[in-house]
C-alpha cells in the first residue's frame, strides 16, 4: 500500500461516518475556539492598557512633580523646603542629560474652569500651561491650525489650543480658529484672585479620549503657553510638573539619575521636595495581571482540548475494533505495518486538523462577541479590540494536528500490531 493510498483510505473511512466524525471533533472545535477567543480578548485588554500608556507619553516617560508632604514613621509630615521647579530646570535638563530625548512641562488646572465664547456659549474645562514641544513628545496630532510656538512661550502670548470637546461645546461644527474665548482661573495654588483672561484660538487637537488610569478627559482641556499662565494666573515662575522623555525605555533609569543630579545642582542639593512617577513601573503590574489572566483563561479553555483529544482516541479505538477484519485483509494482501499505522494516524490527524480549522472560525466569531460583551459589562472604553494574531491561529491549527498524532498514535499502533490471521477470524 502506497503512502498516499494509506492517507486516502483513512480519509474515506471518516467520510463514511460523517456525523460521528463531526461529533468527535466538537471537543477540538470548542477547545480551539475557546483558547483563541480568550487570547484575543486578553490581547485586546493589553492593547487598551498600552494605548492608555501612550496617552500619558509612552513607556519611556517619567514625571517629576512637586509635593508638600512626605511619609515619616508611617505618617505624613509637611516638607519645609521652599524649592520649586521653574522653566530654567526644563532647559537645564535638555542641555545636560544625554539619556533624555526631550522635556515638556505641565502647569495644570485639570477641570472646572469656566470657558466662554464671544456668542455667550460656555463650558467647563481644564487648562494646561505647556511649552512648544508638548504635542510632539506626547504624539498628539493637530486637527486644525497650529500649536504653541517657542515665540509664544518667550513672549507669553495670549493664545490657546483646544481639545475637541471644548470646540464642540463652544462652537459646534464651526471652526474656532482665530476666534476669542475667555478663561477663568480656578486652581487653589494660584496667588491671584479669581480672574478671567481673553485668548485667541490658534489650533485644535484630534480627539484623544479619557485616561483610564487618572480618569481625565484629554478632549476637555485647553493648552496655553506656560509663561502666559504664570503671568496672567499664577503670578510666579513655578512649574508643578516636568515630563521627561528618555531616549529609550531601557534608558529610563539612567535618565532618572541624570535628571536628579541636575535638579540637586540647581536646588541646593535638595531632592525631597519632588517625587518621580515612572510610567513603566506603574503600568508593568497591570501588564503582568493582563498576562496572568490571559494564561489562566487560556489554560482553562485548554482543558477542553484535552477532553477533545481523549474523544478522538476513543473514536479511533472503536474504529480499530470495527475494522479488525478489514485490517487483517489489508495485511493478507501485502499491506505493511507502516501502511496500517499511517492509515489510522491520517484519520486522527485529519479529524483534529478539520476541527482546528472550524475552531479558528468559531474562535474569531466568539472573540468578537466576547469583546462586544466586555464593552457592555466593563464600561471603561468605547471599544474593546479582539486581536487575532496570525501566530496564534497557526499555533492553534498546528497544535490540533499534534493532538491528532498524540491521541491517534496508540489506536494506530494497536491496529498495526494485529495479527492477520487473528484479524480475519474476528466477527
mmCIF file of N, CA and C in Angstrom, residues 109 111-127 160 162 166-167 169-171 180-186 194 196-197 199 201 220-222 224:
data_model
loop_
_atom_site.group_PDB
_atom_site.id
_atom_site.type_symbol
_atom_site.label_atom_id
_atom_site.label_comp_id
_atom_site.label_asym_id
_atom_site.label_seq_id
_atom_site.Cartn_x
_atom_site.Cartn_y
_atom_site.Cartn_z
ATOM 1 N N UNK A 109 -4.516 72.955 35.505
ATOM 2 C CA UNK A 109 -5.744 73.040 36.273
ATOM 3 C C UNK A 109 -6.698 72.104 35.552
ATOM 4 N N UNK A 111 -9.687 70.703 35.686
ATOM 5 C CA UNK A 111 -11.099 70.850 35.323
ATOM 6 C C UNK A 111 -11.708 72.022 36.095
ATOM 7 N N UNK A 112 -12.923 72.377 35.711
ATOM 8 C CA UNK A 112 -13.675 73.358 36.494
ATOM 9 C C UNK A 112 -13.567 74.793 36.048
ATOM 10 N N UNK A 113 -12.671 75.094 35.090
ATOM 11 C CA UNK A 113 -12.552 76.482 34.637
ATOM 12 C C UNK A 113 -13.739 76.827 33.733
ATOM 13 N N UNK A 114 -14.303 78.004 33.932
ATOM 14 C CA UNK A 114 -15.392 78.459 33.079
ATOM 15 C C UNK A 114 -14.796 79.056 31.805
ATOM 16 N N UNK A 115 -15.182 78.476 30.660
ATOM 17 C CA UNK A 115 -14.677 78.930 29.361
ATOM 18 C C UNK A 115 -15.863 79.448 28.557
ATOM 19 N N UNK A 116 -15.734 80.652 28.006
ATOM 20 C CA UNK A 116 -16.837 81.276 27.286
ATOM 21 C C UNK A 116 -16.400 81.715 25.892
ATOM 22 N N UNK A 117 -17.307 81.554 24.939
ATOM 23 C CA UNK A 117 -17.094 82.088 23.593
ATOM 24 C C UNK A 117 -17.751 83.460 23.499
ATOM 25 N N UNK A 118 -17.470 84.159 22.415
ATOM 26 C CA UNK A 118 -17.965 85.525 22.283
ATOM 27 C C UNK A 118 -19.480 85.586 22.140
ATOM 28 N N UNK A 119 -20.085 84.489 21.612
ATOM 29 C CA UNK A 119 -21.540 84.485 21.427
ATOM 30 C C UNK A 119 -22.291 84.109 22.701
ATOM 31 N N UNK A 120 -21.557 83.872 23.799
ATOM 32 C CA UNK A 120 -22.197 83.574 25.074
ATOM 33 C C UNK A 120 -22.207 82.105 25.448
ATOM 34 N N UNK A 121 -21.935 81.217 24.492
ATOM 35 C CA UNK A 121 -21.879 79.789 24.832
ATOM 36 C C UNK A 121 -20.713 79.540 25.779
ATOM 37 N N UNK A 122 -20.884 78.575 26.663
ATOM 38 C CA UNK A 122 -19.838 78.329 27.656
ATOM 39 C C UNK A 122 -19.750 76.853 28.010
ATOM 40 N N UNK A 123 -18.664 76.476 28.661
ATOM 41 C CA UNK A 123 -18.450 75.104 29.115
ATOM 42 C C UNK A 123 -17.459 75.115 30.269
ATOM 43 N N UNK A 124 -17.332 73.984 30.933
ATOM 44 C CA UNK A 124 -16.325 73.812 31.962
ATOM 45 C C UNK A 124 -15.205 72.941 31.408
ATOM 46 N N UNK A 125 -13.972 73.355 31.616
ATOM 47 C CA UNK A 125 -12.827 72.610 31.076
ATOM 48 C C UNK A 125 -11.610 72.817 31.961
ATOM 49 N N UNK A 126 -10.575 72.048 31.713
ATOM 50 C CA UNK A 126 -9.295 72.251 32.366
ATOM 51 C C UNK A 126 -8.357 72.986 31.427
ATOM 52 N N UNK A 127 -7.277 73.525 31.969
ATOM 53 C CA UNK A 127 -6.282 74.140 31.086
ATOM 54 C C UNK A 127 -4.875 73.803 31.568
ATOM 55 N N UNK A 160 -4.433 80.050 22.582
ATOM 56 C CA UNK A 160 -4.898 78.792 23.174
ATOM 57 C C UNK A 160 -5.148 77.754 22.078
ATOM 58 N N UNK A 162 -7.312 74.120 21.591
ATOM 59 C CA UNK A 162 -8.460 73.489 22.249
ATOM 60 C C UNK A 162 -8.559 71.999 21.958
ATOM 61 N N UNK A 166 -14.099 70.730 23.912
ATOM 62 C CA UNK A 166 -14.243 72.173 24.145
ATOM 63 C C UNK A 166 -14.716 72.851 22.866
ATOM 64 N N UNK A 167 -14.143 72.441 21.732
ATOM 65 C CA UNK A 167 -14.555 73.004 20.434
ATOM 66 C C UNK A 167 -16.040 72.760 20.204
ATOM 67 N N UNK A 169 -18.454 72.058 22.376
ATOM 68 C CA UNK A 169 -19.320 72.751 23.341
ATOM 69 C C UNK A 169 -19.444 74.241 23.032
ATOM 70 N N UNK A 170 -18.356 74.852 22.559
ATOM 71 C CA UNK A 170 -18.369 76.305 22.353
ATOM 72 C C UNK A 170 -18.777 76.710 20.939
ATOM 73 N N UNK A 171 -18.351 75.917 19.946
ATOM 74 C CA UNK A 171 -18.522 76.359 18.559
ATOM 75 C C UNK A 171 -19.302 75.376 17.685
ATOM 76 N N UNK A 180 -12.133 84.380 19.632
ATOM 77 C CA UNK A 180 -11.735 84.719 21.004
ATOM 78 C C UNK A 180 -12.536 83.911 22.019
ATOM 79 N N UNK A 181 -11.845 83.470 23.083
ATOM 80 C CA UNK A 181 -12.516 82.823 24.205
ATOM 81 C C UNK A 181 -12.049 83.477 25.504
ATOM 82 N N UNK A 182 -12.848 83.325 26.556
ATOM 83 C CA UNK A 182 -12.466 83.823 27.879
ATOM 84 C C UNK A 182 -12.331 82.637 28.828
ATOM 85 N N UNK A 183 -11.246 82.631 29.605
ATOM 86 C CA UNK A 183 -10.981 81.540 30.550
ATOM 87 C C UNK A 183 -10.827 82.133 31.948
ATOM 88 N N UNK A 184 -11.534 81.533 32.908
ATOM 89 C CA UNK A 184 -11.411 81.970 34.295
ATOM 90 C C UNK A 184 -10.478 81.074 35.073
ATOM 91 N N UNK A 185 -9.599 81.658 35.907
ATOM 92 C CA UNK A 185 -8.677 80.866 36.723
ATOM 93 C C UNK A 185 -9.443 80.226 37.873
ATOM 94 N N UNK A 186 -9.023 78.994 38.266
ATOM 95 C CA UNK A 186 -9.751 78.276 39.318
ATOM 96 C C UNK A 186 -8.851 77.605 40.342
ATOM 97 N N UNK A 194 -9.436 85.335 41.803
ATOM 98 C CA UNK A 194 -10.128 84.766 40.647
ATOM 99 C C UNK A 194 -10.260 85.821 39.560
ATOM 100 N N UNK A 196 -10.498 86.517 34.928
ATOM 101 C CA UNK A 196 -10.795 85.993 33.592
ATOM 102 C C UNK A 196 -9.896 86.672 32.584
ATOM 103 N N UNK A 197 -9.344 85.874 31.657
ATOM 104 C CA UNK A 197 -8.467 86.403 30.616
ATOM 105 C C UNK A 197 -8.989 85.992 29.248
ATOM 106 N N UNK A 199 -8.307 84.938 25.260
ATOM 107 C CA UNK A 199 -7.306 84.239 24.454
ATOM 108 C C UNK A 199 -7.829 84.078 23.027
ATOM 109 N N UNK A 201 -7.906 81.603 19.802
ATOM 110 C CA UNK A 201 -7.735 80.185 19.472
ATOM 111 C C UNK A 201 -6.867 80.073 18.218
ATOM 112 N N UNK A 220 -11.278 67.582 26.913
ATOM 113 C CA UNK A 220 -11.878 68.723 27.615
ATOM 114 C C UNK A 220 -10.795 69.581 28.244
ATOM 115 N N UNK A 221 -9.669 69.747 27.528
ATOM 116 C CA UNK A 221 -8.537 70.521 28.024
ATOM 117 C C UNK A 221 -8.182 71.631 27.034
ATOM 118 N N UNK A 222 -7.597 72.696 27.562
ATOM 119 C CA UNK A 222 -7.130 73.826 26.754
ATOM 120 C C UNK A 222 -5.646 74.010 27.044
ATOM 121 N N UNK A 224 -2.175 76.349 26.808
ATOM 122 C CA UNK A 224 -1.771 77.755 26.794
ATOM 123 C C UNK A 224 -0.273 77.823 27.058
#
